[in-house]
Short mmCIF file of C-alpha atoms in Angstrom, two decimals:
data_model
loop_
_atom_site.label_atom_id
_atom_site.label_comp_id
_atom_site.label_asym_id
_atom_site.label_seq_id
_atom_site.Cartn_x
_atom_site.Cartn_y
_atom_site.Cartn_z
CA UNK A 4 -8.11 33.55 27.56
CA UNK A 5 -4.53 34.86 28.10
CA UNK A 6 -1.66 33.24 28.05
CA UNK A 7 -0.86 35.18 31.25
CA UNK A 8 -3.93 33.37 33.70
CA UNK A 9 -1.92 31.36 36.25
CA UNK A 10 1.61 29.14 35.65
CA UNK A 11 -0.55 26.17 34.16
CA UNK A 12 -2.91 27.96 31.59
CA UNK A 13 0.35 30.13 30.59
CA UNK A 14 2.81 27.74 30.23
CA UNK A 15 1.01 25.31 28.47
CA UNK A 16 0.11 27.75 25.76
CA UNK A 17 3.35 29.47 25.60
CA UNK A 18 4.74 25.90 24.92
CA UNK A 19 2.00 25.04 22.18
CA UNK A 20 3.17 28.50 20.54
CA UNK A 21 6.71 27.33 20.58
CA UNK A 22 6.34 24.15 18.90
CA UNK A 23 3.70 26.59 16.12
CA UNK A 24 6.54 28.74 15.91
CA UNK A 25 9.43 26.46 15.35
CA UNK A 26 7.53 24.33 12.97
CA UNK A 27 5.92 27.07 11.22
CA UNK A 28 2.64 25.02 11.31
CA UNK A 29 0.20 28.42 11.61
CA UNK A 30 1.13 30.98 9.46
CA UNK A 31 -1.23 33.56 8.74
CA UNK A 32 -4.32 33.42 7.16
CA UNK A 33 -4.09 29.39 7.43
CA UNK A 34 -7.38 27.64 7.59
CA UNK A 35 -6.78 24.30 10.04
CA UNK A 36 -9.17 21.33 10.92
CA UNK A 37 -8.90 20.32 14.49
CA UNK A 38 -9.46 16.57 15.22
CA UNK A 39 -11.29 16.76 18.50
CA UNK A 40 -12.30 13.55 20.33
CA UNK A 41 -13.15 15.06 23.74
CA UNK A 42 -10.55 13.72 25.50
CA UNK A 43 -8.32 16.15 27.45
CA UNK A 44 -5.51 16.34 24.53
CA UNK A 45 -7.86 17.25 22.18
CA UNK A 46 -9.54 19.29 24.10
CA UNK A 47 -6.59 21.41 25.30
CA UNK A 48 -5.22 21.62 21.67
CA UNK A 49 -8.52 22.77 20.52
CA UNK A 50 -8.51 25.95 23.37
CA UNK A 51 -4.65 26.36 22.45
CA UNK A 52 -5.56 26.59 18.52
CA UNK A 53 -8.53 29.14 19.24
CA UNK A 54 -6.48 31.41 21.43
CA UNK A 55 -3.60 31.28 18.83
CA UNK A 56 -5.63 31.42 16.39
CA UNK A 57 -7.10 35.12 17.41
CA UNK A 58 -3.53 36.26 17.75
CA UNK A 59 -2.56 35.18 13.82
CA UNK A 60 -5.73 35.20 12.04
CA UNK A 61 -5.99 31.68 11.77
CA UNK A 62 -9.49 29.95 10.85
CA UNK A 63 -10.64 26.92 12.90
CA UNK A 64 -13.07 23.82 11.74
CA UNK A 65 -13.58 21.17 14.44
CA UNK A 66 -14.11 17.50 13.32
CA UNK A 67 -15.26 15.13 15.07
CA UNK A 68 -15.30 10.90 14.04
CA UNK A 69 -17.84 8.99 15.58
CA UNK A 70 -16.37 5.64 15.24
CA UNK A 71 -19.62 4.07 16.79
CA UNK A 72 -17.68 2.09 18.82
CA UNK A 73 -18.90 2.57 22.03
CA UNK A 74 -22.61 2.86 22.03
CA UNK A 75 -24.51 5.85 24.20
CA UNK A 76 -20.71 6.89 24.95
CA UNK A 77 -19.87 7.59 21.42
CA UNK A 78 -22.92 9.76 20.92
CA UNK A 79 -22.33 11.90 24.15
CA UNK A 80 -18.91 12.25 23.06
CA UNK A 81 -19.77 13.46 19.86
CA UNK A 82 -22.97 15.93 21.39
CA UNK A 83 -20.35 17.27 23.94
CA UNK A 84 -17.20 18.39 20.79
CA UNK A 85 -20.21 20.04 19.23
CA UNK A 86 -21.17 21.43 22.09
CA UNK A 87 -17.40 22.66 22.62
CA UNK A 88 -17.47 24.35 18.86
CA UNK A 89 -20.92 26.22 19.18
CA UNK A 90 -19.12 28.12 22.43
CA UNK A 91 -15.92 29.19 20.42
CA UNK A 92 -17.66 29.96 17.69
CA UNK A 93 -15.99 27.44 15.52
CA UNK A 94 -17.48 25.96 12.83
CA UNK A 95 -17.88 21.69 13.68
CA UNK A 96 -18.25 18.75 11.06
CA UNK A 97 -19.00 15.81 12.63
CA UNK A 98 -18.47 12.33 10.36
CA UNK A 99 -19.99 9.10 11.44
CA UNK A 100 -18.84 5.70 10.88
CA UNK A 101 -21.02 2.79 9.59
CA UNK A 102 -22.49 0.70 12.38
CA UNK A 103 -19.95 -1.86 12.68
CA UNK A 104 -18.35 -1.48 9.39
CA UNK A 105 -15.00 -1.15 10.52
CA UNK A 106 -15.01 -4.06 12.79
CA UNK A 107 -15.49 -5.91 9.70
CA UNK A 108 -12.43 -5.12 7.22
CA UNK A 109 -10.46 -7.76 6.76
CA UNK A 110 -6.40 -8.51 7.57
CA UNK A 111 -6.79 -5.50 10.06
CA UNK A 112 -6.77 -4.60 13.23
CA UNK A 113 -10.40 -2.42 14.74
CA UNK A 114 -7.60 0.08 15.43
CA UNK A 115 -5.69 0.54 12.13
CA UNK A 116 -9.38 0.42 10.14
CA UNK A 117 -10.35 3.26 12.75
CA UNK A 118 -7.25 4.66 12.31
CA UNK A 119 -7.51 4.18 8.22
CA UNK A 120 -10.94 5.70 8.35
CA UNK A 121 -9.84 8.72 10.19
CA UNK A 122 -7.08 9.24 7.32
CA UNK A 123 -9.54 8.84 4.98
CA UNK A 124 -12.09 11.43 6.44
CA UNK A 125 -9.26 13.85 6.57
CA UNK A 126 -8.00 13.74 2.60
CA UNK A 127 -11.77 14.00 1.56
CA UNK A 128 -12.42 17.14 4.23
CA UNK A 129 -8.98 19.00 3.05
CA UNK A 130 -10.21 18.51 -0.10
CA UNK A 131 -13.21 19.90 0.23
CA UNK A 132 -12.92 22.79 2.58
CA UNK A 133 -9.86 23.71 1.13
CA UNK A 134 -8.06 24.29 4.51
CA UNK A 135 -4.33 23.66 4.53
CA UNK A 136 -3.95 20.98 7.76
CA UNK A 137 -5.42 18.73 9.56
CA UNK A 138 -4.37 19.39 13.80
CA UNK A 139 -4.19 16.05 15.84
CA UNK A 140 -3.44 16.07 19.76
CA UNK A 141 -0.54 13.62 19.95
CA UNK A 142 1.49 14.94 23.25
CA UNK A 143 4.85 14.29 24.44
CA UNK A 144 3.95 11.41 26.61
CA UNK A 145 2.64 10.33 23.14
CA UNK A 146 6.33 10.62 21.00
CA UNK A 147 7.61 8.39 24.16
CA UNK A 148 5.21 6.00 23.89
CA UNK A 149 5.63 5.59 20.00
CA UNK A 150 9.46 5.37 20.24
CA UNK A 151 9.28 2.46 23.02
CA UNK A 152 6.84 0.73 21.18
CA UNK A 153 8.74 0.95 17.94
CA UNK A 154 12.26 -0.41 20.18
CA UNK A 155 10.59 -2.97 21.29
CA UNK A 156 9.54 -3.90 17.45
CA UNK A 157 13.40 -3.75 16.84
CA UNK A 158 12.67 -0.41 14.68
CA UNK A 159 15.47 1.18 12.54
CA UNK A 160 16.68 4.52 12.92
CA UNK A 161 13.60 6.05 10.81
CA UNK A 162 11.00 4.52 13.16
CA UNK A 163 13.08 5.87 16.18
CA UNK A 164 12.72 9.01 14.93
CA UNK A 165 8.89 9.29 16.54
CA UNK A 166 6.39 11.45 14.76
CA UNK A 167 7.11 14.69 13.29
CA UNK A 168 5.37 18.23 14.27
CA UNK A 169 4.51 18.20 10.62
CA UNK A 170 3.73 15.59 8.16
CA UNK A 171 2.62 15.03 5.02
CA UNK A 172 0.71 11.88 3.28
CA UNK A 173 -0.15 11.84 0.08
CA UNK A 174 -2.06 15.29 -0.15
CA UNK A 175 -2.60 15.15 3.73
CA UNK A 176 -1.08 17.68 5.83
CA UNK A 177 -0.89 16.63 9.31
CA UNK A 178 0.40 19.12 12.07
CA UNK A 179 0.97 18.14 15.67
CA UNK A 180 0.82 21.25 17.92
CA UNK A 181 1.22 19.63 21.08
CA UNK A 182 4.37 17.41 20.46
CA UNK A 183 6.17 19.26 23.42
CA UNK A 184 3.66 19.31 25.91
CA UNK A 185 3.09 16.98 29.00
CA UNK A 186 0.11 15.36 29.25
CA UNK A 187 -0.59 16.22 33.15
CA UNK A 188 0.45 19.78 31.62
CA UNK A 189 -2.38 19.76 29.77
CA UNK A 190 -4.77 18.86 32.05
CA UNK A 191 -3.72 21.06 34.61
CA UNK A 192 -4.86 23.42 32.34
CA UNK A 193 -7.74 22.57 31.32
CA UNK A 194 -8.29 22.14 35.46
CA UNK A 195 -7.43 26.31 36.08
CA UNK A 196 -9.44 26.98 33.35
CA UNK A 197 -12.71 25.18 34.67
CA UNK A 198 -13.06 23.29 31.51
CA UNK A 199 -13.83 19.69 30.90
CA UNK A 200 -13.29 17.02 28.91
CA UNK A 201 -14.67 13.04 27.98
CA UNK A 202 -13.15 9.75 29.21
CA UNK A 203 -12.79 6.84 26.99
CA UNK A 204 -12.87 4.02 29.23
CA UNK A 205 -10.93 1.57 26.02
CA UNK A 206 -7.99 3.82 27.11
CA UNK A 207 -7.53 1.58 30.25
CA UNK A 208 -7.92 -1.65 28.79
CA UNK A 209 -4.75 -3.83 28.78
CA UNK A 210 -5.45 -5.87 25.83
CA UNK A 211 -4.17 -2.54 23.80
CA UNK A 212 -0.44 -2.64 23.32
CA UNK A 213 -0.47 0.87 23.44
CA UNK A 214 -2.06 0.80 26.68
CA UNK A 215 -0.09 -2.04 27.96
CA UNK A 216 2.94 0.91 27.15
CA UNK A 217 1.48 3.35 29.27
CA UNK A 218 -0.33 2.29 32.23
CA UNK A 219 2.55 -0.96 32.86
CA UNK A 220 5.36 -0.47 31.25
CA UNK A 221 6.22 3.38 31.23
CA UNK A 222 5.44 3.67 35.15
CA UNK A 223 7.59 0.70 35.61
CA UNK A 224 10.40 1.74 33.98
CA UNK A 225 9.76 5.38 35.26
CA UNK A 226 10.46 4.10 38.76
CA UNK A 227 12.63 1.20 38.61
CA UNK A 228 15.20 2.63 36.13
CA UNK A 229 14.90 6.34 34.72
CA UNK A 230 12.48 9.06 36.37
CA UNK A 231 13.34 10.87 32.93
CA UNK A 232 12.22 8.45 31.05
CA UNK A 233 9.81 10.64 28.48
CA UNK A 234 12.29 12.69 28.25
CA UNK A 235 15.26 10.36 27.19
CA UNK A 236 13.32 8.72 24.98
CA UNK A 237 11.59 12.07 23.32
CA UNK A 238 15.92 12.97 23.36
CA UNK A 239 16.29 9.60 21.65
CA UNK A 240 14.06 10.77 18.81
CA UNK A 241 15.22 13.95 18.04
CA UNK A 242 18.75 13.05 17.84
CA UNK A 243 17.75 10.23 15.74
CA UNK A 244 15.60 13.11 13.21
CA UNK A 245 18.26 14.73 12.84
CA UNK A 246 20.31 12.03 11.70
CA UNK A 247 17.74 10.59 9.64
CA UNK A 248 17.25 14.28 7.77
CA UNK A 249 20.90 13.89 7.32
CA UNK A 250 20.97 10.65 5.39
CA UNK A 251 17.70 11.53 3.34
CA UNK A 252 19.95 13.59 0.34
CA UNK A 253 22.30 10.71 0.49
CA UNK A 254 19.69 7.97 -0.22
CA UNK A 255 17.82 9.67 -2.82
CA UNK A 256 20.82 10.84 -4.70
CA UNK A 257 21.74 6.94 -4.24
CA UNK A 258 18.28 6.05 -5.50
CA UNK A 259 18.96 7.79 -8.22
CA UNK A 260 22.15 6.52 -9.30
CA UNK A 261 20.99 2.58 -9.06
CA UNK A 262 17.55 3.55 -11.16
CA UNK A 263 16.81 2.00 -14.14
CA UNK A 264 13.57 2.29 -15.61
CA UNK A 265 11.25 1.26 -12.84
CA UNK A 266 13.38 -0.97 -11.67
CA UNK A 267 16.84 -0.92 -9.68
CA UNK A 268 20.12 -1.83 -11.39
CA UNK A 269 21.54 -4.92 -9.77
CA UNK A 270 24.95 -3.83 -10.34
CA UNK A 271 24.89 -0.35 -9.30
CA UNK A 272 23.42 -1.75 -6.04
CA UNK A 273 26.14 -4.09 -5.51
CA UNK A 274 28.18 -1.43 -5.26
CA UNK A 275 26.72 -0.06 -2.19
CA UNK A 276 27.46 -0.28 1.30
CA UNK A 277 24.46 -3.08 3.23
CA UNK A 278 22.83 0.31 4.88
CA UNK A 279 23.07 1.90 1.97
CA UNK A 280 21.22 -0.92 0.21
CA UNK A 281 18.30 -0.81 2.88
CA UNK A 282 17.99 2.72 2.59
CA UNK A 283 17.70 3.00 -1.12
CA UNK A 284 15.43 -0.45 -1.09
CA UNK A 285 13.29 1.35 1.62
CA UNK A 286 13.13 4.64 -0.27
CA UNK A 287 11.99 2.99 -3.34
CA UNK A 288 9.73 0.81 -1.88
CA UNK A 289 7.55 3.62 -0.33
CA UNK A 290 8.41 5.53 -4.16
CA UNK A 291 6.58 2.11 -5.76
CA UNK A 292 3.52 2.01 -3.36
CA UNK A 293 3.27 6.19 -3.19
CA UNK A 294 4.59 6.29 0.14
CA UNK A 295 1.24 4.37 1.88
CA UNK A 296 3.08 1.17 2.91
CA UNK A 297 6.20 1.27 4.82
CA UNK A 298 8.55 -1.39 4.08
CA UNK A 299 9.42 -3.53 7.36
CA UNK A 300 13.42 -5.43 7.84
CA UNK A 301 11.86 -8.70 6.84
CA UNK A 302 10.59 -7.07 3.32
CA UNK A 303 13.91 -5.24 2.72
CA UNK A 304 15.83 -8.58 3.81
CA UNK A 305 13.88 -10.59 1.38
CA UNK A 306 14.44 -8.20 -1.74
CA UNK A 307 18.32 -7.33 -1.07
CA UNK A 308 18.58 -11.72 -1.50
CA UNK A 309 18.19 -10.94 -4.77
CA UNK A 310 21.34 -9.29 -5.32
CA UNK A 311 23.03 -12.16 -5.71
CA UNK A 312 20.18 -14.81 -7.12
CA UNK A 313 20.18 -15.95 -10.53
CA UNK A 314 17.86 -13.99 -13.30
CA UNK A 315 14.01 -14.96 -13.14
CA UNK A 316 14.42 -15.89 -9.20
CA UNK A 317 11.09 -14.27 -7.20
CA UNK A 318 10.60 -13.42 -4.02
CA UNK A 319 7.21 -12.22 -2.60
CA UNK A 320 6.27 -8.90 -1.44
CA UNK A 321 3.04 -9.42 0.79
CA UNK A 322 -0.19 -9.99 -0.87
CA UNK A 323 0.09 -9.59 -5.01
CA UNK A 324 3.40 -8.25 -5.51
CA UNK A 325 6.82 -10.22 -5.69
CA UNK A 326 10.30 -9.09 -6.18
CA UNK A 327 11.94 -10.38 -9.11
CA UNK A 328 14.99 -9.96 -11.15
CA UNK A 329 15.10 -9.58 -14.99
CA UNK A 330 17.89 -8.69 -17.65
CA UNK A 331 20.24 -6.96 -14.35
CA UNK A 332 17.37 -5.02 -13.38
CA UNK A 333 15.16 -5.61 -10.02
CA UNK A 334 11.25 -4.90 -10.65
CA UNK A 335 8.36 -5.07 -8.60
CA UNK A 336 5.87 -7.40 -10.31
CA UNK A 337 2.47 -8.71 -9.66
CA UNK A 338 1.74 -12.33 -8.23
CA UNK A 339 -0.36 -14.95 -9.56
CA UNK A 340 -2.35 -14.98 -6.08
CA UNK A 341 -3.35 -12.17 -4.49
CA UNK A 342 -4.62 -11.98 -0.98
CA UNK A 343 -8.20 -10.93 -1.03
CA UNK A 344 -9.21 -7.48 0.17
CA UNK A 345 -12.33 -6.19 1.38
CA UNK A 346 -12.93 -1.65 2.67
CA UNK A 347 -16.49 -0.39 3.89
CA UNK A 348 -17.59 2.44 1.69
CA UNK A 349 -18.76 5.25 3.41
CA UNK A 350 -20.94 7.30 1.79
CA UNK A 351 -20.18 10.62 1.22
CA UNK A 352 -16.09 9.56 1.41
CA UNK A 353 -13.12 8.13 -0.40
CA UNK A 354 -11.82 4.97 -0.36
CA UNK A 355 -7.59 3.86 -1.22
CA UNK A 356 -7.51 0.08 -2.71
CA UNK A 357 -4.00 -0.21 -2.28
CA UNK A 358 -4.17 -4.39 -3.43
CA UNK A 359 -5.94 -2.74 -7.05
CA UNK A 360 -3.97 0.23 -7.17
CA UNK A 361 -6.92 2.14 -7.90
CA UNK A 362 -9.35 4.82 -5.66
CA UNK A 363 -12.83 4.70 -5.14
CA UNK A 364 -15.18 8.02 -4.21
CA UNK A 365 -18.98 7.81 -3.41
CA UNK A 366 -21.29 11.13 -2.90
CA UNK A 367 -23.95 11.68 -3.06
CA UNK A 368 -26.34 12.91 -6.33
CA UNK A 369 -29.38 13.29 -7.87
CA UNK A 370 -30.24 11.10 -11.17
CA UNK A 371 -27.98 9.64 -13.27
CA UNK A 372 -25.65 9.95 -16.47
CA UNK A 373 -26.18 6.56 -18.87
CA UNK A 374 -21.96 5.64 -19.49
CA UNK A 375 -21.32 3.13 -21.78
CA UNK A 376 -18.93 0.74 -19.98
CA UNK A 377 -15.49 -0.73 -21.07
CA UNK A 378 -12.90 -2.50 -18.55
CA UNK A 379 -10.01 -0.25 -20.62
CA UNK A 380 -10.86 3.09 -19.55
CA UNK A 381 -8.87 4.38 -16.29
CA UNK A 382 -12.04 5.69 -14.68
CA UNK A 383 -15.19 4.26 -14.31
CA UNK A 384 -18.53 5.39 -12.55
CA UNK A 385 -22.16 4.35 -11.59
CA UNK A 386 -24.70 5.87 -10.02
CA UNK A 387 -26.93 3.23 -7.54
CA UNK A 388 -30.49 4.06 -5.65
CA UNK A 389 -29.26 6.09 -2.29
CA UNK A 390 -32.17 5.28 0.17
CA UNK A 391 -30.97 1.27 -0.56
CA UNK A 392 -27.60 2.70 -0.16
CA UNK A 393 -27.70 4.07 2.64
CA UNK A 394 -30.21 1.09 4.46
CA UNK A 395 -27.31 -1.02 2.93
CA UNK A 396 -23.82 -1.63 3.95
CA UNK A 397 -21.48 -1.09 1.08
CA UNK A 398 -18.15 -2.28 0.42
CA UNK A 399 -15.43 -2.20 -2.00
CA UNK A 400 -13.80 -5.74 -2.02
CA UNK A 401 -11.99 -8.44 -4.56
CA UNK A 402 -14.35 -10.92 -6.24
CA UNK A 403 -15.05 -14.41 -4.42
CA UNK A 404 -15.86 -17.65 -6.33
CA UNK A 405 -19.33 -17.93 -6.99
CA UNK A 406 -19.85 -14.07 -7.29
CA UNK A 407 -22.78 -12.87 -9.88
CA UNK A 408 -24.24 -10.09 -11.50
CA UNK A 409 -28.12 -9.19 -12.21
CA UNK A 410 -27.55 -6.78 -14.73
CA UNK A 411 -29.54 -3.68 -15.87
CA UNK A 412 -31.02 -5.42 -20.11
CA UNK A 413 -29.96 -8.82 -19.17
CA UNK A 414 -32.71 -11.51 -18.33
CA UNK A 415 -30.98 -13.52 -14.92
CA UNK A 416 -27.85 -13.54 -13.71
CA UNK A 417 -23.41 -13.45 -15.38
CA UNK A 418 -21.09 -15.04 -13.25
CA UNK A 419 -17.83 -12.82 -12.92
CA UNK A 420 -15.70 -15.29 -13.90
CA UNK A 421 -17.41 -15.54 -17.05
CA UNK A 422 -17.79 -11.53 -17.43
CA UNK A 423 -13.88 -10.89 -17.20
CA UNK A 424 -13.51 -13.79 -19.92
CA UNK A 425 -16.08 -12.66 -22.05
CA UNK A 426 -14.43 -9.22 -21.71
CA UNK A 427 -10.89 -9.77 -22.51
CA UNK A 428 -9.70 -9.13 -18.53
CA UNK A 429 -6.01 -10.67 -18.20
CA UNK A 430 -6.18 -13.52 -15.86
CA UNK A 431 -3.77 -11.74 -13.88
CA UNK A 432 -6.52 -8.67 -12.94
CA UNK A 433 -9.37 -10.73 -12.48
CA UNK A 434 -8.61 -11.21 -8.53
CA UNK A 435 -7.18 -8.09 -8.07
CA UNK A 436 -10.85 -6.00 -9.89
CA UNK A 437 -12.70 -4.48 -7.42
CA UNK A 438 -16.55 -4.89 -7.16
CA UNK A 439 -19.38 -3.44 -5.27
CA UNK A 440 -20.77 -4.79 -3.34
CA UNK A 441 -23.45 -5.31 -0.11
CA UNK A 442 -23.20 -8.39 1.69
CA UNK A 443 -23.30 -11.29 -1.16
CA UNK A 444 -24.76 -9.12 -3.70
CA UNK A 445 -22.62 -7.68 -6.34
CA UNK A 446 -23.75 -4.32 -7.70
CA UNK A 447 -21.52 -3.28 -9.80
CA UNK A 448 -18.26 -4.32 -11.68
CA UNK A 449 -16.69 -1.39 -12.70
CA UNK A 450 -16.20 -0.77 -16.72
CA UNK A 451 -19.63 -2.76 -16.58
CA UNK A 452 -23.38 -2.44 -15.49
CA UNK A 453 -25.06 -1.93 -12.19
CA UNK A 454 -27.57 -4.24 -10.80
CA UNK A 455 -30.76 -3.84 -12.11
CA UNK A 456 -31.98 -3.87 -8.09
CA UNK A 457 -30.22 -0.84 -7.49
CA UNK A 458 -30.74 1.00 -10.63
CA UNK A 459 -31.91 4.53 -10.00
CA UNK A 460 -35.34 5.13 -10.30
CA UNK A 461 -35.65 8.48 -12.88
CA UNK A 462 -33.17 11.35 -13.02
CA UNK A 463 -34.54 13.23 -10.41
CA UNK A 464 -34.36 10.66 -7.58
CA UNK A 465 -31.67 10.75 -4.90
CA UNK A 466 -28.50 8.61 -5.96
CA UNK A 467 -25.03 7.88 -5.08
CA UNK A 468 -22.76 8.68 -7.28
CA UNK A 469 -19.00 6.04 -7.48
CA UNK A 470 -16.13 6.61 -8.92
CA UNK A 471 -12.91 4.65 -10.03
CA UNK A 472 -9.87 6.02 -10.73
CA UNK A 473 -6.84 4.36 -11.19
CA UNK A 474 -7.96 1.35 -13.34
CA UNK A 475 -4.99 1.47 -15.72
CA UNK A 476 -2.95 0.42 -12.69
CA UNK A 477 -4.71 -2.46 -12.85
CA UNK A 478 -4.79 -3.54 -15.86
CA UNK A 479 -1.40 -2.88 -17.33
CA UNK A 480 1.14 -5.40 -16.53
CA UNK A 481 4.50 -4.56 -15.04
#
């Protein structure tokens, strides 16, 4: 494939090198995962990568998520990305979802828990390949959509900022190779090219926001007020990335003249200009929660009303966490009444409790290593039967009244609620302790032991192996 075969095929690659270039997002030798879904962004980003990649040296691994959303479709989907891989010669992972698990987490949208699940497929496969990105297909018609949709949300000048080429969450690297090409630009070369690519008929339906955006709104506003409209608002958000890059030094060096421990001097903030105050409330915020929960105006509002509240006045935070002043200083502390929380668990995969503070991995094993159990260490682990696991459907979630334990060397059943007593638990982790478990059935507490149901049958059998890490957070008071 050259990028030399026809206006279409050459233009759309010489723009995809562009962006690579300007971005720096494939130097040499760089191993990248490619998110492929089999629709035509995907598709053409995947083609773009392999051709670029035979120029630089660059290693390719397809992935593919099977959200198991759409019955027969999702499975074609998934045969035809394979399919796709085998002809390049790239090597493909392919990661399924639990049937119906993510339609079931709780507090969140079926597109933020596919969306969370995809995140969480990518840390564990960077991790474990070792390659140095993860490649997504978001287009220019994409970075329009986003900024409109953040507008319209009443967005500050972060948010209007749109997504960047390259970005980086917790130890995620996320590169977006196609942030300067056209959508139609893309097909039209997949079109000269004779290649294909899968339609995902939820794309057209109008209960999505997002595709409320771009099948009514966009073409509306396309021909009633701006032709240009992708490209004044894709203007919009560089001008506005700039700006924010700009003001970045200035609020950390800010943030770091109103620290105080963990917490932000009341008087050094007072001192500040009101943007200034939002930025260095935002910036710490994100600092607090290790930059996986963006703090909205409403948050921000709430916590700069403290500025000028007496001492010991809270405010809340969202679920567990309030804003509180003590001795001039502004902490984050914990709630008495945390909102409950529940994540599916796949298995292998990794799983962020951000309500715990704590992170929760599951792979699988063979046998089992006795652990004597203590609710003080910062990691625990378990090891449960894996054919049960994986007939079951396992989830990480808070403890609900009522919730009991059949123990491995205990004759019946221990209610939680007595277990954390028993065990010295502070009242104020007892909501916040995550359990294991499938359906009603609790199978493990971690820092205690399993179920004696899913106890693994001799050290030789197939297990699952889980993990908690982070415990510490959750125990320790702020």
């Amino acid at each position: 494939m050259s990028s030399n075969d026809g206006s279409a095929a050459g233009g759309f690659l010489a723009t995809v090198a562009r962006t690579v270039d300007r971005h720096h997002l494939l130097p040499g030798n760089r191993h990248v995962l490619a998110a492929v879904s089999g629709g035509s962004d995907s598709m053409g980003m995947l083609y773009a990568l392999h051709y670029l990649s035979m120029q630089r040296g660059c290693s390719i691994t397809v992935v593919h998520i099977n959200h198991r959303l759409r019955g027969r479709a999702s499975g074609r989907d998934e045969d035809f990305v394979r399919e796709a891989a085998w002809r390049l010669g790239c090597s493909c992972h392919i990661e399924q979802a639990e049937p119906g698990a993510l339609a079931h987490v709780p507090d969140t949208s079926l597109e933020m828990a596919a969306r969370m699940f995809r995140h969480q497929v990518f840390q564990r496969l960077l991790k474990d390949t070792g390659a140095d990105a993860v490649a997504l297909g978001h287009t220019r018609d994409d970075q329009a959509e986003t900024i409109l949709m953040r507008i319209l949300r009443g967005t500050g000048i972060d948010g209007l900022g749109g997504m960047d080429a390259m970005t980086r969450v917790r130890d995620c690297c996320l590169i977006r190779p196609l942030l300067d090409c056209r959508r139609e630009a893309i097909r039209s070369f997949l079109r000269s090219h004779g290649l294909t690519w899968r339609e995902d008929e939820t794309n057209q339906r109008l209960e999505h926001t997002r595709n409320r955006i771009r099948h009514v709104v966009m073409p509306l506003l396309e021909r009633e007020i701006n032709p240009s409209l992708v490209d004044a608002l894709v203007r919009l958000g560089d001008i506005s990335s700039m700006e924010r890059d700009l003001l970045k030094d200035r609020t950390m060096d800010l943030l770091e003249r109103c620290r105080k421990g963990r917490g932000l001097s009341i008087r050094a903030l007072r001192d500040l200009h009101a943007a200034d105050i939002r930025r260095v409330m935002r910036a710490w915020l994100l600092e607090m929660n290790h930059g996986t929960s963006p703090a909205g105006f409403e948050m921000i509002r709430r916590l700069a009303s403290l500025i000028d509240a007496d001492p010991g006045t809270r405010v809340s935070m969202g679920p567990g966490t309030c804003g509180e002043i003590r001795g001039g200083v502004l902490y984050l502390v914990r709630s008495s009444r945390p909102a409950a929380y529940l994540y599916p668990l796949p298995v292998p995969g990794r799983v962020d409790i951000p309500e715990a503070g704590v992170v929760v991995h599951a792979v699988s094993a063979k046998g089992f290593r006795p652990r004597v159990g203590s609710f003080e260490r910062d990691e625990a682990e378990c090891w449960i039967d894996r054919e049960k696991a994986m007939t079951g459907r396992l989830v990480i979630r808070s403890r609900r009244p009522g919730d009991r334990i059949r123990p491995i060397g205990l004759q019946g059943s221990v209610s939680l609620q007595d277990l954390f007593v028993n065990s010295k638990v502070p009242a104020f982790a007892r909501a916040r302790m995550p359990v294991l478990a499938n359906g009603n059935e609790i199978l493990w507490v971690p820092g205690y032991r399993i179920a004696d149901s899913w106890k693994v049958g001799g050290k030789n059998e197939p297990s699952v192996h889980i993990r908690v890490q982070g415990l510490a957070n959750l125990i320790e008071s702020t």
